[in-house]
């Protein structure tokens, strides 16, 4: 395996939040090809621009062994392929493996004897061997575990997190044979300074990934449900959580909208597989129902508050601060802020959305939302603080309240400001 490791040439397929930082990391040790079908993305990376803000211009400039390409023929020189494409869900909450299958087809056409294909995309247990491997065999005319091999090393990227970056997060690895498992583990150990954990099989590694975010989803669902209960009891949820948090083993989860490419998606991959083998998950799906309905709950509570204050609802102007799925990150994937805009539209209100960190072009392309520039003062009947961007914290509560009309309502979903300074909190 030592000789094989020295001969490695890496191709990373998919240069989003996961693939680009990984490609940069591998390029410090190996010749690396960063491949993506998005031509605009490739052009931007070639001039040192990463719209995800995960990799700086300097880091891209320092990656001397990294080339960017959208030409499948350029993959011919690689012998290790790492797949980091998205694995979304459909409108019916079913896994959409199309990007994974397409990536496997492309790799298969350039696959050679002895090559290794490693998947990082989140899937249900068994997907690599049941879905991806047959595609590789069909289009390459090679035999799995004789002519080529596979591994699975689940991504653990946290978009926008500058403290926990790819090399600083312990990596789970696995391989299709014991020797390949050793090879995959050694390969990642070259770039992951935090260390590796070699799982006993690909299925174990797949399952470990999918339950990481399922666990977080359920914990957030619990505090979301608690928030709903405490709101009905007229108890401040944050005060309750602070009090309970004085116990050493109380987990510090907070209520909120659960979007993004992982937490709001991954549980559906596990429940899909569970149902396929004849088991109907109850706890996991209950958590998903709670979290998927939080946007509508926020809007319903706001409308009731407006009615109590005798504010006209129809034709009211409402401002939402934040569109991305999390703070200090431009990622718009699966943002649940959109659920609020849709729910508000049912009341015939006028909604403005302001997010200085989000792309206006992507916001319109993905959600038909036209982001505004800095809001005007005395303009809104309600302001919803939806995302805890540092820009909003720096504005301060007085500036945020200045956007409101005299009797307007400030609804703070993120506990950015003291309870005494806002009208509603989650």
PDB file of N, CA and C in Angstrom, residues 104-182:
ATOM      1  N   UNK A 104     -21.027   8.898 -11.078  1.00  0.00           N
ATOM      2  CA  UNK A 104     -20.504   7.533 -11.222  1.00  0.00           C
ATOM      3  C   UNK A 104     -20.371   7.146 -12.680  1.00  0.00           C
ATOM      4  N   UNK A 105     -21.330   7.571 -13.513  1.00  0.00           N
ATOM      5  CA  UNK A 105     -21.247   7.288 -14.951  1.00  0.00           C
ATOM      6  C   UNK A 105     -20.016   7.946 -15.564  1.00  0.00           C
ATOM      7  N   UNK A 106     -19.762   9.197 -15.197  1.00  0.00           N
ATOM      8  CA  UNK A 106     -18.603   9.908 -15.739  1.00  0.00           C
ATOM      9  C   UNK A 106     -17.300   9.238 -15.335  1.00  0.00           C
ATOM     10  N   UNK A 107     -17.216   8.853 -14.071  1.00  0.00           N
ATOM     11  CA  UNK A 107     -16.003   8.196 -13.566  1.00  0.00           C
ATOM     12  C   UNK A 107     -15.804   6.859 -14.271  1.00  0.00           C
ATOM     13  N   UNK A 108     -16.881   6.106 -14.444  1.00  0.00           N
ATOM     14  CA  UNK A 108     -16.786   4.769 -15.030  1.00  0.00           C
ATOM     15  C   UNK A 108     -16.159   4.805 -16.419  1.00  0.00           C
ATOM     16  N   UNK A 109     -16.425   5.877 -17.163  1.00  0.00           N
ATOM     17  CA  UNK A 109     -15.914   5.969 -18.533  1.00  0.00           C
ATOM     18  C   UNK A 109     -14.410   6.198 -18.588  1.00  0.00           C
ATOM     19  N   UNK A 110     -13.829   6.547 -17.448  1.00  0.00           N
ATOM     20  CA  UNK A 110     -12.380   6.780 -17.411  1.00  0.00           C
ATOM     21  C   UNK A 110     -11.667   5.857 -16.430  1.00  0.00           C
ATOM     22  N   UNK A 111     -12.439   4.941 -15.833  1.00  0.00           N
ATOM     23  CA  UNK A 111     -11.910   4.045 -14.800  1.00  0.00           C
ATOM     24  C   UNK A 111     -10.926   3.029 -15.385  1.00  0.00           C
ATOM     25  N   UNK A 112      -9.835   2.802 -14.658  1.00  0.00           N
ATOM     26  CA  UNK A 112      -8.817   1.838 -15.099  1.00  0.00           C
ATOM     27  C   UNK A 112      -8.588   0.793 -14.015  1.00  0.00           C
ATOM     28  N   UNK A 113      -7.891  -0.254 -14.383  1.00  0.00           N
ATOM     29  CA  UNK A 113      -7.602  -1.337 -13.446  1.00  0.00           C
ATOM     30  C   UNK A 113      -6.773  -0.797 -12.278  1.00  0.00           C
ATOM     31  N   UNK A 114      -7.206  -1.142 -11.058  1.00  0.00           N
ATOM     32  CA  UNK A 114      -6.507  -0.718  -9.850  1.00  0.00           C
ATOM     33  C   UNK A 114      -7.014   0.582  -9.258  1.00  0.00           C
ATOM     34  N   UNK A 115      -7.892   1.274  -9.955  1.00  0.00           N
ATOM     35  CA  UNK A 115      -8.395   2.562  -9.456  1.00  0.00           C
ATOM     36  C   UNK A 115      -9.316   2.376  -8.246  1.00  0.00           C
ATOM     37  N   UNK A 116      -9.415   3.444  -7.466  1.00  0.00           N
ATOM     38  CA  UNK A 116     -10.266   3.444  -6.263  1.00  0.00           C
ATOM     39  C   UNK A 116     -11.230   4.622  -6.353  1.00  0.00           C
ATOM     40  N   UNK A 117     -12.502   4.357  -6.111  1.00  0.00           N
ATOM     41  CA  UNK A 117     -13.528   5.398  -6.104  1.00  0.00           C
ATOM     42  C   UNK A 117     -14.051   5.543  -4.679  1.00  0.00           C
ATOM     43  N   UNK A 118     -13.911   6.739  -4.125  1.00  0.00           N
ATOM     44  CA  UNK A 118     -14.331   7.005  -2.739  1.00  0.00           C
ATOM     45  C   UNK A 118     -15.502   7.984  -2.771  1.00  0.00           C
ATOM     46  N   UNK A 119     -16.572   7.612  -2.093  1.00  0.00           N
ATOM     47  CA  UNK A 119     -17.752   8.477  -2.028  1.00  0.00           C
ATOM     48  C   UNK A 119     -17.789   9.199  -0.686  1.00  0.00           C
ATOM     49  N   UNK A 120     -18.108  10.501  -0.754  1.00  0.00           N
ATOM     50  CA  UNK A 120     -18.269  11.294   0.464  1.00  0.00           C
ATOM     51  C   UNK A 120     -19.700  11.795   0.638  1.00  0.00           C
ATOM     52  N   UNK A 121     -20.474  11.775  -0.429  1.00  0.00           N
ATOM     53  CA  UNK A 121     -21.844  12.290  -0.382  1.00  0.00           C
ATOM     54  C   UNK A 121     -22.694  11.477   0.584  1.00  0.00           C
ATOM     55  N   UNK A 122     -23.574  12.161   1.297  1.00  0.00           N
ATOM     56  CA  UNK A 122     -24.432  11.499   2.271  1.00  0.00           C
ATOM     57  C   UNK A 122     -25.454  10.612   1.564  1.00  0.00           C
ATOM     58  N   UNK A 123     -25.535   9.368   2.002  1.00  0.00           N
ATOM     59  CA  UNK A 123     -26.477   8.409   1.430  1.00  0.00           C
ATOM     60  C   UNK A 123     -27.051   7.534   2.547  1.00  0.00           C
ATOM     61  N   UNK A 124     -27.983   6.668   2.208  1.00  0.00           N
ATOM     62  CA  UNK A 124     -28.485   5.694   3.191  1.00  0.00           C
ATOM     63  C   UNK A 124     -27.539   4.494   3.216  1.00  0.00           C
ATOM     64  N   UNK A 125     -27.542   3.742   4.311  1.00  0.00           N
ATOM     65  CA  UNK A 125     -26.656   2.572   4.393  1.00  0.00           C
ATOM     66  C   UNK A 125     -26.924   1.590   3.255  1.00  0.00           C
ATOM     67  N   UNK A 126     -25.897   1.271   2.516  1.00  0.00           N
ATOM     68  CA  UNK A 126     -26.005   0.334   1.401  1.00  0.00           C
ATOM     69  C   UNK A 126     -25.994   0.983   0.035  1.00  0.00           C
ATOM     70  N   UNK A 127     -26.177   2.298  -0.034  1.00  0.00           N
ATOM     71  CA  UNK A 127     -26.317   2.962  -1.333  1.00  0.00           C
ATOM     72  C   UNK A 127     -25.059   2.849  -2.188  1.00  0.00           C
ATOM     73  N   UNK A 128     -23.893   2.955  -1.585  1.00  0.00           N
ATOM     74  CA  UNK A 128     -22.652   2.889  -2.370  1.00  0.00           C
ATOM     75  C   UNK A 128     -22.563   1.580  -3.131  1.00  0.00           C
ATOM     76  N   UNK A 129     -22.808   0.468  -2.423  1.00  0.00           N
ATOM     77  CA  UNK A 129     -22.660  -0.845  -3.053  1.00  0.00           C
ATOM     78  C   UNK A 129     -23.883  -1.259  -3.862  1.00  0.00           C
ATOM     79  N   UNK A 130     -25.053  -0.729  -3.512  1.00  0.00           N
ATOM     80  CA  UNK A 130     -26.282  -1.128  -4.201  1.00  0.00           C
ATOM     81  C   UNK A 130     -26.600  -0.256  -5.410  1.00  0.00           C
ATOM     82  N   UNK A 131     -26.187   1.003  -5.379  1.00  0.00           N
ATOM     83  CA  UNK A 131     -26.529   1.948  -6.449  1.00  0.00           C
ATOM     84  C   UNK A 131     -25.307   2.348  -7.264  1.00  0.00           C
ATOM     85  N   UNK A 132     -24.249   2.802  -6.575  1.00  0.00           N
ATOM     86  CA  UNK A 132     -23.093   3.377  -7.281  1.00  0.00           C
ATOM     87  C   UNK A 132     -22.217   2.320  -7.951  1.00  0.00           C
ATOM     88  N   UNK A 133     -21.916   1.252  -7.246  1.00  0.00           N
ATOM     89  CA  UNK A 133     -21.013   0.231  -7.789  1.00  0.00           C
ATOM     90  C   UNK A 133     -21.570  -0.396  -9.071  1.00  0.00           C
ATOM     91  N   UNK A 134     -22.870  -0.764  -9.123  1.00  0.00           N
ATOM     92  CA  UNK A 134     -23.395  -1.301 -10.390  1.00  0.00           C
ATOM     93  C   UNK A 134     -23.247  -0.330 -11.560  1.00  0.00           C
ATOM     94  N   UNK A 135     -23.375   0.959 -11.304  1.00  0.00           N
ATOM     95  CA  UNK A 135     -23.185   1.961 -12.359  1.00  0.00           C
ATOM     96  C   UNK A 135     -21.738   1.939 -12.838  1.00  0.00           C
ATOM     97  N   UNK A 136     -20.800   1.894 -11.888  1.00  0.00           N
ATOM     98  CA  UNK A 136     -19.378   1.852 -12.249  1.00  0.00           C
ATOM     99  C   UNK A 136     -19.063   0.610 -13.075  1.00  0.00           C
ATOM    100  N   UNK A 137     -19.612  -0.535 -12.667  1.00  0.00           N
ATOM    101  CA  UNK A 137     -19.348  -1.776 -13.406  1.00  0.00           C
ATOM    102  C   UNK A 137     -19.963  -1.722 -14.807  1.00  0.00           C
ATOM    103  N   UNK A 138     -21.188  -1.219 -14.901  1.00  0.00           N
ATOM    104  CA  UNK A 138     -21.916  -1.224 -16.173  1.00  0.00           C
ATOM    105  C   UNK A 138     -21.214  -0.378 -17.230  1.00  0.00           C
ATOM    106  N   UNK A 139     -20.745   0.809 -16.825  1.00  0.00           N
ATOM    107  CA  UNK A 139     -20.184   1.735 -17.817  1.00  0.00           C
ATOM    108  C   UNK A 139     -18.675   1.565 -18.015  1.00  0.00           C
ATOM    109  N   UNK A 140     -18.019   0.811 -17.137  1.00  0.00           N
ATOM    110  CA  UNK A 140     -16.574   0.614 -17.283  1.00  0.00           C
ATOM    111  C   UNK A 140     -16.211  -0.755 -17.836  1.00  0.00           C
ATOM    112  N   UNK A 141     -17.165  -1.698 -17.740  1.00  0.00           N
ATOM    113  CA  UNK A 141     -16.897  -3.097 -18.099  1.00  0.00           C
ATOM    114  C   UNK A 141     -15.796  -3.706 -17.243  1.00  0.00           C
ATOM    115  N   UNK A 142     -15.652  -3.159 -16.027  1.00  0.00           N
ATOM    116  CA  UNK A 142     -14.695  -3.703 -15.060  1.00  0.00           C
ATOM    117  C   UNK A 142     -15.465  -4.358 -13.916  1.00  0.00           C
ATOM    118  N   UNK A 143     -14.773  -5.221 -13.185  1.00  0.00           N
ATOM    119  CA  UNK A 143     -15.401  -5.968 -12.093  1.00  0.00           C
ATOM    120  C   UNK A 143     -14.985  -5.393 -10.748  1.00  0.00           C
ATOM    121  N   UNK A 144     -15.980  -5.135  -9.914  1.00  0.00           N
ATOM    122  CA  UNK A 144     -15.766  -4.576  -8.582  1.00  0.00           C
ATOM    123  C   UNK A 144     -14.961  -5.541  -7.715  1.00  0.00           C
ATOM    124  N   UNK A 145     -14.002  -4.971  -6.983  1.00  0.00           N
ATOM    125  CA  UNK A 145     -13.125  -5.695  -6.045  1.00  0.00           C
ATOM    126  C   UNK A 145     -12.197  -6.689  -6.727  1.00  0.00           C
ATOM    127  N   UNK A 146     -12.143  -6.634  -8.040  1.00  0.00           N
ATOM    128  CA  UNK A 146     -11.114  -7.349  -8.782  1.00  0.00           C
ATOM    129  C   UNK A 146     -10.325  -6.357  -9.625  1.00  0.00           C
ATOM    130  N   UNK A 147     -11.058  -5.556 -10.412  1.00  0.00           N
ATOM    131  CA  UNK A 147     -10.421  -4.579 -11.286  1.00  0.00           C
ATOM    132  C   UNK A 147     -10.369  -3.183 -10.667  1.00  0.00           C
ATOM    133  N   UNK A 148     -11.384  -2.827  -9.920  1.00  0.00           N
ATOM    134  CA  UNK A 148     -11.410  -1.528  -9.234  1.00  0.00           C
ATOM    135  C   UNK A 148     -12.025  -1.709  -7.859  1.00  0.00           C
ATOM    136  N   UNK A 149     -11.849  -0.671  -7.019  1.00  0.00           N
ATOM    137  CA  UNK A 149     -12.272  -0.790  -5.620  1.00  0.00           C
ATOM    138  C   UNK A 149     -13.013   0.482  -5.198  1.00  0.00           C
ATOM    139  N   UNK A 150     -13.582   0.410  -4.010  1.00  0.00           N
ATOM    140  CA  UNK A 150     -14.374   1.550  -3.546  1.00  0.00           C
ATOM    141  C   UNK A 150     -14.144   1.810  -2.060  1.00  0.00           C
ATOM    142  N   UNK A 151     -14.458   3.034  -1.672  1.00  0.00           N
ATOM    143  CA  UNK A 151     -14.412   3.413  -0.263  1.00  0.00           C
ATOM    144  C   UNK A 151     -15.521   4.402   0.024  1.00  0.00           C
ATOM    145  N   UNK A 152     -15.744   4.636   1.287  1.00  0.00           N
ATOM    146  CA  UNK A 152     -16.716   5.660   1.693  1.00  0.00           C
ATOM    147  C   UNK A 152     -16.142   6.393   2.904  1.00  0.00           C
ATOM    148  N   UNK A 153     -16.099   7.723   2.779  1.00  0.00           N
ATOM    149  CA  UNK A 153     -15.592   8.566   3.865  1.00  0.00           C
ATOM    150  C   UNK A 153     -16.508   9.780   3.970  1.00  0.00           C
ATOM    151  N   UNK A 154     -17.495   9.732   4.854  1.00  0.00           N
ATOM    152  CA  UNK A 154     -18.533  10.772   4.877  1.00  0.00           C
ATOM    153  C   UNK A 154     -17.991  12.165   5.167  1.00  0.00           C
ATOM    154  N   UNK A 155     -18.504  13.131   4.397  1.00  0.00           N
ATOM    155  CA  UNK A 155     -18.106  14.520   4.615  1.00  0.00           C
ATOM    156  C   UNK A 155     -18.639  15.020   5.948  1.00  0.00           C
ATOM    157  N   UNK A 156     -17.877  15.931   6.568  1.00  0.00           N
ATOM    158  CA  UNK A 156     -18.300  16.534   7.820  1.00  0.00           C
ATOM    159  C   UNK A 156     -18.107  18.056   7.793  1.00  0.00           C
ATOM    160  N   UNK A 157     -18.183  18.617   6.617  1.00  0.00           N
ATOM    161  CA  UNK A 157     -17.996  20.060   6.468  1.00  0.00           C
ATOM    162  C   UNK A 157     -19.155  20.809   7.124  1.00  0.00           C
ATOM    163  N   UNK A 158     -18.820  21.871   7.832  1.00  0.00           N
ATOM    164  CA  UNK A 158     -19.823  22.746   8.447  1.00  0.00           C
ATOM    165  C   UNK A 158     -19.702  24.117   7.782  1.00  0.00           C
ATOM    166  N   UNK A 159     -20.545  24.399   6.768  1.00  0.00           N
ATOM    167  CA  UNK A 159     -20.404  25.655   6.011  1.00  0.00           C
ATOM    168  C   UNK A 159     -20.350  26.883   6.901  1.00  0.00           C
ATOM    169  N   UNK A 160     -19.405  27.768   6.591  1.00  0.00           N
ATOM    170  CA  UNK A 160     -19.282  29.013   7.344  1.00  0.00           C
ATOM    171  C   UNK A 160     -18.465  28.912   8.613  1.00  0.00           C
ATOM    172  N   UNK A 161     -18.081  27.696   9.005  1.00  0.00           N
ATOM    173  CA  UNK A 161     -17.331  27.479  10.249  1.00  0.00           C
ATOM    174  C   UNK A 161     -15.835  27.612   9.955  1.00  0.00           C
ATOM    175  N   UNK A 162     -15.225  28.679  10.441  1.00  0.00           N
ATOM    176  CA  UNK A 162     -13.810  28.909  10.182  1.00  0.00           C
ATOM    177  C   UNK A 162     -12.915  28.245  11.229  1.00  0.00           C
ATOM    178  N   UNK A 163     -13.527  27.674  12.273  1.00  0.00           N
ATOM    179  CA  UNK A 163     -12.748  26.996  13.309  1.00  0.00           C
ATOM    180  C   UNK A 163     -12.614  25.508  13.006  1.00  0.00           C
ATOM    181  N   UNK A 164     -13.704  24.888  12.548  1.00  0.00           N
ATOM    182  CA  UNK A 164     -13.683  23.465  12.216  1.00  0.00           C
ATOM    183  C   UNK A 164     -13.676  23.321  10.703  1.00  0.00           C
ATOM    184  N   UNK A 165     -12.480  23.239  10.142  1.00  0.00           N
ATOM    185  CA  UNK A 165     -12.342  23.112   8.701  1.00  0.00           C
ATOM    186  C   UNK A 165     -11.984  21.667   8.359  1.00  0.00           C
ATOM    187  N   UNK A 166     -11.912  21.367   7.072  1.00  0.00           N
ATOM    188  CA  UNK A 166     -11.822  19.981   6.638  1.00  0.00           C
ATOM    189  C   UNK A 166     -10.679  19.216   7.310  1.00  0.00           C
ATOM    190  N   UNK A 167      -9.515  19.819   7.426  1.00  0.00           N
ATOM    191  CA  UNK A 167      -8.364  19.107   7.998  1.00  0.00           C
ATOM    192  C   UNK A 167      -8.430  19.007   9.517  1.00  0.00           C
ATOM    193  N   UNK A 168      -9.324  19.806  10.122  1.00  0.00           N
ATOM    194  CA  UNK A 168      -9.418  19.852  11.580  1.00  0.00           C
ATOM    195  C   UNK A 168     -10.532  18.965  12.131  1.00  0.00           C
ATOM    196  N   UNK A 169     -11.225  18.255  11.250  1.00  0.00           N
ATOM    197  CA  UNK A 169     -12.349  17.416  11.668  1.00  0.00           C
ATOM    198  C   UNK A 169     -11.980  15.957  11.466  1.00  0.00           C
ATOM    199  N   UNK A 170     -12.069  15.165  12.534  1.00  0.00           N
ATOM    200  CA  UNK A 170     -11.725  13.750  12.453  1.00  0.00           C
ATOM    201  C   UNK A 170     -12.540  13.072  11.355  1.00  0.00           C
ATOM    202  N   UNK A 171     -11.900  12.223  10.577  1.00  0.00           N
ATOM    203  CA  UNK A 171     -12.526  11.652   9.377  1.00  0.00           C
ATOM    204  C   UNK A 171     -12.795  10.165   9.548  1.00  0.00           C
ATOM    205  N   UNK A 172     -14.028   9.764   9.279  1.00  0.00           N
ATOM    206  CA  UNK A 172     -14.374   8.345   9.227  1.00  0.00           C
ATOM    207  C   UNK A 172     -14.018   7.816   7.837  1.00  0.00           C
ATOM    208  N   UNK A 173     -13.382   6.647   7.782  1.00  0.00           N
ATOM    209  CA  UNK A 173     -12.987   6.055   6.500  1.00  0.00           C
ATOM    210  C   UNK A 173     -13.459   4.613   6.429  1.00  0.00           C
ATOM    211  N   UNK A 174     -13.491   4.092   5.213  1.00  0.00           N
ATOM    212  CA  UNK A 174     -13.834   2.675   5.021  1.00  0.00           C
ATOM    213  C   UNK A 174     -13.442   2.260   3.618  1.00  0.00           C
ATOM    214  N   UNK A 175     -13.363   0.946   3.397  1.00  0.00           N
ATOM    215  CA  UNK A 175     -13.008   0.433   2.080  1.00  0.00           C
ATOM    216  C   UNK A 175     -13.718  -0.857   1.770  1.00  0.00           C
ATOM    217  N   UNK A 176     -13.737  -1.224   0.487  1.00  0.00           N
ATOM    218  CA  UNK A 176     -14.489  -2.405   0.051  1.00  0.00           C
ATOM    219  C   UNK A 176     -13.773  -3.724   0.331  1.00  0.00           C
ATOM    220  N   UNK A 177     -12.480  -3.666   0.653  1.00  0.00           N
ATOM    221  CA  UNK A 177     -11.719  -4.833   1.120  1.00  0.00           C
ATOM    222  C   UNK A 177     -10.839  -4.364   2.282  1.00  0.00           C
ATOM    223  N   UNK A 178     -10.338  -5.277   3.080  1.00  0.00           N
ATOM    224  CA  UNK A 178      -9.451  -4.851   4.173  1.00  0.00           C
ATOM    225  C   UNK A 178      -8.250  -4.046   3.699  1.00  0.00           C
ATOM    226  N   UNK A 179      -7.628  -4.452   2.585  1.00  0.00           N
ATOM    227  CA  UNK A 179      -6.471  -3.705   2.069  1.00  0.00           C
ATOM    228  C   UNK A 179      -6.875  -2.306   1.604  1.00  0.00           C
ATOM    229  N   UNK A 180      -8.012  -2.211   0.934  1.00  0.00           N
ATOM    230  CA  UNK A 180      -8.473  -0.907   0.456  1.00  0.00           C
ATOM    231  C   UNK A 180      -8.883  -0.023   1.630  1.00  0.00           C
ATOM    232  N   UNK A 181      -9.450  -0.626   2.660  1.00  0.00           N
ATOM    233  CA  UNK A 181      -9.784   0.147   3.859  1.00  0.00           C
ATOM    234  C   UNK A 181      -8.530   0.765   4.462  1.00  0.00           C
ATOM    235  N   UNK A 182      -7.441  -0.004   4.486  1.00  0.00           N
ATOM    236  CA  UNK A 182      -6.164   0.523   4.981  1.00  0.00           C
ATOM    237  C   UNK A 182      -5.657   1.648   4.077  1.00  0.00           C
TER     238      UNK A 182
END
